[in-house]
Coordinates of C-alpha atoms in Angstrom, one line a residue:
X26 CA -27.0 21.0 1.4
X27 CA -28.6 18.3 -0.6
X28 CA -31.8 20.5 -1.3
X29 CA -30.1 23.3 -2.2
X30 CA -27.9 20.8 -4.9
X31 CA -31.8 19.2 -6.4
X32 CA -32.9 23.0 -6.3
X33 CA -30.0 23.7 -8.5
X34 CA -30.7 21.2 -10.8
X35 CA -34.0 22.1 -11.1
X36 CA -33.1 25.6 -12.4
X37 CA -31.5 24.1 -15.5
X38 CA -34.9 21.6 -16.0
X39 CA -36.5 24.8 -18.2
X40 CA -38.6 24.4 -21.6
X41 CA -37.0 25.4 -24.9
X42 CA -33.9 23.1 -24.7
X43 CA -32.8 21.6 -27.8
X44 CA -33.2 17.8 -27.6
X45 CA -29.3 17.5 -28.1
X46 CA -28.7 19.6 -24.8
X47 CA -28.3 17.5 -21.5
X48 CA -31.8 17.3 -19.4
X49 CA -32.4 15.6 -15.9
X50 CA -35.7 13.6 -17.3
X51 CA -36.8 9.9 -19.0
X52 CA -33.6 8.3 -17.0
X53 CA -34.2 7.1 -14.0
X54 CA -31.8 5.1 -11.1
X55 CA -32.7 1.5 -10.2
X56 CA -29.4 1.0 -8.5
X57 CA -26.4 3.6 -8.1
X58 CA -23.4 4.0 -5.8
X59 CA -23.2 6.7 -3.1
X60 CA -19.5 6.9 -3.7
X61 CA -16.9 7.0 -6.2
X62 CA -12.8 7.9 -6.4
X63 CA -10.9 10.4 -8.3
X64 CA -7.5 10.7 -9.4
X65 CA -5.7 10.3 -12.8
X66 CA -3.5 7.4 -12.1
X67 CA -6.0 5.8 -9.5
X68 CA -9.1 5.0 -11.9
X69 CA -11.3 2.4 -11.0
X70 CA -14.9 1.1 -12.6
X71 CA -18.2 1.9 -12.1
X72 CA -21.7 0.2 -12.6
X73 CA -25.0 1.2 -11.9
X74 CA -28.4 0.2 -12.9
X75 CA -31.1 2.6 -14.8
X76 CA -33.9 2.9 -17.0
X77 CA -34.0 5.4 -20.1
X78 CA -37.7 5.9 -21.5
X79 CA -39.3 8.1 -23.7
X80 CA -38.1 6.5 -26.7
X81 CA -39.8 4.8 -29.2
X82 CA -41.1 1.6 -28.7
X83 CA -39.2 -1.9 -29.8
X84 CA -36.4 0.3 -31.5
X85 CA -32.5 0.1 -31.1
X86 CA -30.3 2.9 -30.5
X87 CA -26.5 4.0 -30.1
X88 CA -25.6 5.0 -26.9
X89 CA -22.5 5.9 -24.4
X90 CA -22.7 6.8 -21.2
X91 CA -20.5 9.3 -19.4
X92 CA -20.7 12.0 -16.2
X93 CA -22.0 15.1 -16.1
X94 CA -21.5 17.8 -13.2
X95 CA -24.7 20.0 -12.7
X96 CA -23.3 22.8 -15.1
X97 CA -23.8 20.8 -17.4
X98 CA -27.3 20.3 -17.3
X99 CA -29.1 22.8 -20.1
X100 CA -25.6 22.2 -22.0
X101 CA -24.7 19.9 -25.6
X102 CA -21.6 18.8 -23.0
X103 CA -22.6 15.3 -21.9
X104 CA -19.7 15.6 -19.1
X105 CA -16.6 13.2 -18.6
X106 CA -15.8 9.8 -18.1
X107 CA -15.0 6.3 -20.1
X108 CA -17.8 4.0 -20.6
X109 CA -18.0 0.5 -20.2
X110 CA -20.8 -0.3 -21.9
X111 CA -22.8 -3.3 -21.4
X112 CA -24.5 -5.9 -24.4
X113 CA -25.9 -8.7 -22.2
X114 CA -22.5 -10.4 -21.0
X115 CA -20.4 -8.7 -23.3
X116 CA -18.1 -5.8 -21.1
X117 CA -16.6 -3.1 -23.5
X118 CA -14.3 0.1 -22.7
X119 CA -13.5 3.2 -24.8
X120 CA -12.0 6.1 -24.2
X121 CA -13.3 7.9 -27.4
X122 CA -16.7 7.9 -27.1
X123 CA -18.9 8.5 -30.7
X124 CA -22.2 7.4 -31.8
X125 CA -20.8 7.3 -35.6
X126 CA -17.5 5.4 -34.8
X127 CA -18.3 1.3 -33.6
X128 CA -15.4 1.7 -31.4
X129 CA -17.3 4.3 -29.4
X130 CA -20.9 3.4 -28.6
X131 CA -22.6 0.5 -28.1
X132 CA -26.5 -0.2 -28.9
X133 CA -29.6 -1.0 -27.1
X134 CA -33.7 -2.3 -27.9
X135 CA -36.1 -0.3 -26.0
X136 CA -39.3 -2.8 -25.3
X137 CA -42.7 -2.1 -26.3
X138 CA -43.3 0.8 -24.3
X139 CA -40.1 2.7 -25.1
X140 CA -37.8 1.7 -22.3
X141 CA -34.9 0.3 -21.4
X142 CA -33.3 -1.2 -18.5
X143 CA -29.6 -2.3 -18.0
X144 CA -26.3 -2.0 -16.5
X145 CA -24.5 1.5 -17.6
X146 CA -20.8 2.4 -16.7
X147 CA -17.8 4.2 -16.6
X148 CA -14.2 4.9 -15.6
X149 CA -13.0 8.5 -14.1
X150 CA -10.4 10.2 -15.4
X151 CA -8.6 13.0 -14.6
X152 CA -10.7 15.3 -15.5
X153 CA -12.1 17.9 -12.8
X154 CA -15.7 16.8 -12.6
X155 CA -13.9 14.0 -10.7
X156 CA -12.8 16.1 -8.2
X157 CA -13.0 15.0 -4.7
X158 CA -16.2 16.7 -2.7
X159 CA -18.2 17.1 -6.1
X160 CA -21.3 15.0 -6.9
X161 CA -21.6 14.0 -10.5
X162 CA -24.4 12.6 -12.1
X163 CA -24.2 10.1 -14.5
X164 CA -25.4 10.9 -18.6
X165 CA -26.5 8.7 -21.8
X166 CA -25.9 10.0 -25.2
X167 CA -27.9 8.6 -27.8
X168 CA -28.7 8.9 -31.6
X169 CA -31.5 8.8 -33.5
X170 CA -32.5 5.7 -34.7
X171 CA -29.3 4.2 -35.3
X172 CA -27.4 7.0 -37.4
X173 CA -24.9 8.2 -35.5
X174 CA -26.5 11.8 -35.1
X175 CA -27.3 12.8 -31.6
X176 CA -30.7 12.9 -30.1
X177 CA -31.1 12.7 -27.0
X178 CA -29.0 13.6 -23.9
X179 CA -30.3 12.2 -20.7
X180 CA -28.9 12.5 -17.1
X181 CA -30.1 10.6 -14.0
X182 CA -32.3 11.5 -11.5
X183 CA -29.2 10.6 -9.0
X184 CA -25.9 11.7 -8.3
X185 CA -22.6 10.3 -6.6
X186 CA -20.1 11.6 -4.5
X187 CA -16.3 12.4 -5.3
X188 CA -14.4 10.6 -2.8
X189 CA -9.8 10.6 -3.0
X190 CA -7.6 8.0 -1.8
X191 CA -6.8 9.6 1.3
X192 CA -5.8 8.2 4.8
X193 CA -7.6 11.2 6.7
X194 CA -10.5 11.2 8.6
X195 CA -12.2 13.8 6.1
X196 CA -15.8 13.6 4.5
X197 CA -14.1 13.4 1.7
X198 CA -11.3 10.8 2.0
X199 CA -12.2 6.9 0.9
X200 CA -9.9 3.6 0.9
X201 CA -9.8 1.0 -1.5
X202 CA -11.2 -2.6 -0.7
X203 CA -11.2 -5.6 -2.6
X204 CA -12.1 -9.1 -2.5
X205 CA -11.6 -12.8 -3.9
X206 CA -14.9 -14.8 -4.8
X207 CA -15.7 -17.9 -6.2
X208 CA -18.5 -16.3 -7.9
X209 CA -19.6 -16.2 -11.6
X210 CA -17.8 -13.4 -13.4
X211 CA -19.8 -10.6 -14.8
X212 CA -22.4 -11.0 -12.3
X213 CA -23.0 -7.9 -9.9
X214 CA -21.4 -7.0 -5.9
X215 CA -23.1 -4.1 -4.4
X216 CA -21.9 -3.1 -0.6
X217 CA -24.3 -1.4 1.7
X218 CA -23.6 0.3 5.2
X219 CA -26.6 -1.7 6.8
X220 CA -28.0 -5.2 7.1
X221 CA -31.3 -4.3 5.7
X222 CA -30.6 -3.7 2.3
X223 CA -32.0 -0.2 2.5
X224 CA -31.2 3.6 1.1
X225 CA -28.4 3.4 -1.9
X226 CA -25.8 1.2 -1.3
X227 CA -22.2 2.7 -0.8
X228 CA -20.5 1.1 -4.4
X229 CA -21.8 -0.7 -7.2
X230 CA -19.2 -3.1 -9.0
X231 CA -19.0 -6.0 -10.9
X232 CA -17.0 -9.3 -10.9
X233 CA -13.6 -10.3 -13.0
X234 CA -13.1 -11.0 -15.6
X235 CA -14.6 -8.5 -17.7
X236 CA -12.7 -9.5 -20.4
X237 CA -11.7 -5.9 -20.3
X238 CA -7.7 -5.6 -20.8
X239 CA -6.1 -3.9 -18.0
X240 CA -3.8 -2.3 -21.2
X241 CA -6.8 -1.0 -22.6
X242 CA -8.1 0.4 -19.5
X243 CA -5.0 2.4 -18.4
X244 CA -4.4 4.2 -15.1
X245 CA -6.3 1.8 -12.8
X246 CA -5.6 1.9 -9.4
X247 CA -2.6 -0.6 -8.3
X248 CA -4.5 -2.8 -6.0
X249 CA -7.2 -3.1 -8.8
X250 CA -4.7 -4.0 -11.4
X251 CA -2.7 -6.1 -9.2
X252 CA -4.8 -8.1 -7.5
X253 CA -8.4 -8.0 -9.2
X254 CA -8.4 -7.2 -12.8
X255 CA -8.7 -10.4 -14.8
X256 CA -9.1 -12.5 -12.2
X257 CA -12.2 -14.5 -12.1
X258 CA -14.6 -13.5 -9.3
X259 CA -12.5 -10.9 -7.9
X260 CA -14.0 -7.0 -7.2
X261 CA -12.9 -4.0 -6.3
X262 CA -13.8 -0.4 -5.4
X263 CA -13.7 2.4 -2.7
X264 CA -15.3 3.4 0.0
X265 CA -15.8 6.5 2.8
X266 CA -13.4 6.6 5.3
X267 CA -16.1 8.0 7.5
X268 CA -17.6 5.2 7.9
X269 CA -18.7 4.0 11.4
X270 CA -21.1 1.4 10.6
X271 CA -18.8 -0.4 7.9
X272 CA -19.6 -2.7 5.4
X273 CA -22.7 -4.6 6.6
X274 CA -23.8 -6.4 4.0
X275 CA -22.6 -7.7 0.7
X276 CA -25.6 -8.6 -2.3
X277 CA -24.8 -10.8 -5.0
X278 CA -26.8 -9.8 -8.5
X279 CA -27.9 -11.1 -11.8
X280 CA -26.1 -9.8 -14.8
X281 CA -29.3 -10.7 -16.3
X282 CA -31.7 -8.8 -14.8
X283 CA -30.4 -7.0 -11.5
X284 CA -32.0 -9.4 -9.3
X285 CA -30.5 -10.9 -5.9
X286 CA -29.5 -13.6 -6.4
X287 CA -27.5 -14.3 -2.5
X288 CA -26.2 -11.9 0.1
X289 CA -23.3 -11.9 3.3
X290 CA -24.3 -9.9 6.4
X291 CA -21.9 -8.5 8.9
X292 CA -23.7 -7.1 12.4
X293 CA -20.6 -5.0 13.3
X294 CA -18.5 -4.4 9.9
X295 CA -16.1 -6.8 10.8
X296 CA -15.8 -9.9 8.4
X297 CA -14.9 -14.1 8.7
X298 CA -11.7 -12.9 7.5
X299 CA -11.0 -10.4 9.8
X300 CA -11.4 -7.5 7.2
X301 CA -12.3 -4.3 9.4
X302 CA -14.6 -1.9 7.1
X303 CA -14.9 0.4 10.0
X304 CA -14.0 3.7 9.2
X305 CA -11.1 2.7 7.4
X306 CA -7.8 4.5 6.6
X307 CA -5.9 2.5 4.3
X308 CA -6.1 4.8 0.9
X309 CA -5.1 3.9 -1.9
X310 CA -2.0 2.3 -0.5
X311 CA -3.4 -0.2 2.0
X312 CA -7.1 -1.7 0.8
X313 CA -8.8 -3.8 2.9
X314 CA -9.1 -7.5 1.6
X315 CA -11.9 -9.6 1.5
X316 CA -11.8 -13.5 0.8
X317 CA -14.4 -16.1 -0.2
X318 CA -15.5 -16.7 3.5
X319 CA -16.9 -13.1 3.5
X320 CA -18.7 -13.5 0.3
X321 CA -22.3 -14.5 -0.4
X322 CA -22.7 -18.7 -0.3
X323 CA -26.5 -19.2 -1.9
X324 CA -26.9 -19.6 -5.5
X325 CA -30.0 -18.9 -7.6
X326 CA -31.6 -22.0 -7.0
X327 CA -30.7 -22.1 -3.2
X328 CA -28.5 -24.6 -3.2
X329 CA -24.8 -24.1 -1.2
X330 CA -22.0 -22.8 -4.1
X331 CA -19.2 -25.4 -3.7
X332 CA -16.3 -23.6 -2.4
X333 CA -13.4 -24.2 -4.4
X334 CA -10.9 -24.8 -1.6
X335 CA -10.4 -25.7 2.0
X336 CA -10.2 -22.9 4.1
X337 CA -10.2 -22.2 8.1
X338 CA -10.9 -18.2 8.8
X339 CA -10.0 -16.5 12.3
X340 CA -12.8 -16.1 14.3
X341 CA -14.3 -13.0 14.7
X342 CA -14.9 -10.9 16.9
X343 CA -11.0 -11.7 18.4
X344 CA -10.6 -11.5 21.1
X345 CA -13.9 -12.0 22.4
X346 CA -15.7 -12.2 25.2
X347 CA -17.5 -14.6 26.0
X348 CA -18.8 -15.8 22.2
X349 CA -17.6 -15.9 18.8
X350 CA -17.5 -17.3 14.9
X351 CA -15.3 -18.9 13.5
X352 CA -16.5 -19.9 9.7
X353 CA -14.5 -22.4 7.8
X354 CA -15.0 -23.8 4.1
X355 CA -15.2 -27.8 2.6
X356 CA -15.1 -28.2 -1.3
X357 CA -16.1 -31.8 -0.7
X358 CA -17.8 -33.7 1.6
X359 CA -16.1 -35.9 4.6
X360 CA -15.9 -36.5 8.7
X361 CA -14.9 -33.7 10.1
X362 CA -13.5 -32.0 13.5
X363 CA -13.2 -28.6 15.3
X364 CA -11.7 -28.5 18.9
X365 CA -10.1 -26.1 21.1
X366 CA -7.4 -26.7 23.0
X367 CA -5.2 -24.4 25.7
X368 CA -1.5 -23.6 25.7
X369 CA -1.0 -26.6 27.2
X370 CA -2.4 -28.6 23.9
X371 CA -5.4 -30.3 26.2
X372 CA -8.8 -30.2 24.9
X373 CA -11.3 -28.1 26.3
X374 CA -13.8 -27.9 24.0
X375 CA -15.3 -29.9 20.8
X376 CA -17.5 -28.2 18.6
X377 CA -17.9 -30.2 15.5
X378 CA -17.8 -34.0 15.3
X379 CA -19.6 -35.8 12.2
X380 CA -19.6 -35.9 8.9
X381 CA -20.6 -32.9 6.8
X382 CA -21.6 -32.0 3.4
X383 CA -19.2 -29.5 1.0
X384 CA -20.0 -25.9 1.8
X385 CA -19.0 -22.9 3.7
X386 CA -20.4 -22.9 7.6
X387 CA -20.3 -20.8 10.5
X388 CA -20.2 -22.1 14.0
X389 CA -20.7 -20.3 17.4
X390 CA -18.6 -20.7 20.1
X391 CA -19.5 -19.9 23.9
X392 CA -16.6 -19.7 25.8
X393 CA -18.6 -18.9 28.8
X394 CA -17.3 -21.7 31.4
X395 CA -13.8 -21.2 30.1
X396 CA -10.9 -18.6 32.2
X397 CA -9.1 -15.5 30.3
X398 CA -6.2 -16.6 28.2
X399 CA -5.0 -17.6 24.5
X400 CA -6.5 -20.7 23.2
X401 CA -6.0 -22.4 19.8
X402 CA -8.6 -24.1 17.5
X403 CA -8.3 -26.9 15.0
X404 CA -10.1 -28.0 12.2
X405 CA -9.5 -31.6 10.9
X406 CA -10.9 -33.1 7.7
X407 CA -11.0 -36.9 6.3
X408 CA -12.5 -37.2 2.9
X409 CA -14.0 -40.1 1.4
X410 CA -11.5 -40.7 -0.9
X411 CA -8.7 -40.2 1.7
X412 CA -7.8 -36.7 1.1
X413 CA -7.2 -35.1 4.3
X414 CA -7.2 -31.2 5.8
X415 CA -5.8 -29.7 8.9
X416 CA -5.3 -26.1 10.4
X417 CA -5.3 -24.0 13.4
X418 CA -5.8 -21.0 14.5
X419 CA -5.4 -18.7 17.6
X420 CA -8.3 -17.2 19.5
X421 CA -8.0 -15.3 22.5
X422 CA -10.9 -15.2 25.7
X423 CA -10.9 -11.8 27.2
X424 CA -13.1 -11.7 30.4

């Protein structure tokens, strides 16, 4: 099916198209989404990285950026979509794009060989291109030489599939997720189906606050507006219901320059937190939450980010049988104590006892000598400067 969708495309890539008509050449994917939603009242936001070329060197044009379906290609109709366009950490939405009104593009300096690369994105709307089952391809418009007449129409070498907020098990259905970070905002999550980091990863999104107004970018999706927009180092977006390997791993990126910067893995798509991204079936109604335990814990200059509060996470997987994780979180430093006890409250286990740095960790537990039943675990904290932590949690040893 794919190769008969590129062979399409290929039929529009003809010579004698005016340079104002939309052509599949000079922009090229770095990093795009496999997936995106659709729905007029359930809009959500986009990125992806790409490089436009073929322009002239050290120069600074007008651009928006839209979504094109592949009847569009050979066509002066650049498609559908809002654009949030991107001026190094400066977000911006419109809904009226023009490349004569300031409201409606933004600009960008190619470098000396007449390229560009950068974050590009959008909302979808309503309109039918974002209809569930199509592949769209993302488009740039821009002028020529900064005067608001248009010059070139480009769209990517890559398209993305149409997914709706659906609680079927249908190619075509996806569910929301979301998640809480401590995380710089602006900065780049990109979710992938593997461990590897390998093949496109299933969405591209970044991190709150934009400093985008949910008012100004109407119609969003009510988990995003509730629970993610404006809020610093939260992210949202949707992914396949089909999806039997889940979310495997989670890649924290530059704003900058699209680099890594940290990542999360999960081996089975099942997170600290509990968060089940296998083939989910929440919709739109039910997203799946993530929290700051799932999320990526090296910084830039690999040093542990100080989490910004105490937290104890179930262990996963529960129940288990015979070992599992259970990750907890310090935003300072102090003695510190994890045991497990039976119903009976006696201790049967102690697998932390010293005094430990701020940070997030992860410890194993091998149940192995222990019988079948419900257990509880309890993390205790003494800081230096007599603060003090405690909670506990339920596990349960299935044999």
């Amino acid at each position: 099916m794919k190769s008969i969708f590129l062979a399409v495309l290929l039929a529009f890539f003809i010579t004698g198209l005016t340079d104002a008509q939309v052509v599949q050449s000079n922009f090229q994917g770095v990093l795009v989404p496999k997936y995106i939603a659709s729905g007029s009242s359930t809009r959500l936001p986009y990125l992806y990285r790409a490089t436009v070329s073929g322009l002239n060197p050290n120069s600074t044009y007008r651009y928006y950026t839209q979504a094109c379906r592949y009847t569009d290609i050979g066509t002066t109709n650049s498609g559908a979509g809002n654009p949030i366009l991107i001026n190094g950490s400066n977000f911006r939405y419109t809904s009226s794009t023009s490349l004569s009104n300031p409201a409606g593009y933004d600009s960008l300096t190619t470098d000396n060989t007449g390229s560009y690369t950068g974050w590009f994105g959008f909302v979808h709307t309503g309109n039918s291109r974002f209809t569930a089952g199509n592949y769209v391809i993302p488009t740039i418009t821009l002028d020529s030489m900064r005067n608001g007449s248009t010059k070139y129409r480009f769209a990517l070498n890559d398209s993305i599939f149409v997914l709706k907020f659906s609680d079927s098990t249908i190619a075509t259905a996806g569910t929301g997720i979301y998640g809480l970070t401590s995380l710089t905002p602006k900065n780049v999550l990109s979710l992938y189906d593997n461990v590897s980091n390998t093949g496109k990863p299933l969405a591209v999104v970044y991190l709150e606050a934009s400093g985008i107004d949910t008012i100004t970018m109407a119609s969003l999706v009510p988990y995003y507006k509730d629970s993610v927009s404006m809020r610093n180092g939260r992210w949202g977006t949707v992914i396949p219901n089909i999806l039997a390997n889940g979310v495997r791993r989670l890649n924290y990126h530059s704003l900058a320059n699209g680099q890594i910067i940290g990542y999360n893995t999960s081996a089975n798509g099942i997170w600290p937190s509990g968060a089940n991204t296998v083939n989910p079936n929440g919709g739109s109604t039910v997203p799946i939450r993530m929290t700051a335990v799932d999320i990526i814990t090296i910084s830039s200059n690999n040093e542990l980010l100080v989490p910004d509060r105490f937290s104890l996470s179930q262990n996963y997987p529960n129940p288990f049988n015979p070992s599992t994780k259970i990750n907890f979180s310090l935003p300072k430093s102090g003695y510190v104590s994890m045991k497990v006890f039976n119903m009976l409250g006696q201790e049967v286990y102690s697998l932390v006892n010293e005094e430990m740095n701020s940070g997030s960790y992860t410890l194993d537990f091998n149940a192995g000598n222990l019988n079948s039943g419900i257990y509880f675990y309890t993390l205790n904290f003494i800081g230096k400067d007599g603060s003090s932590f405690k909670d506990t949690k339920k596990l349960t040893l299935v044999k």
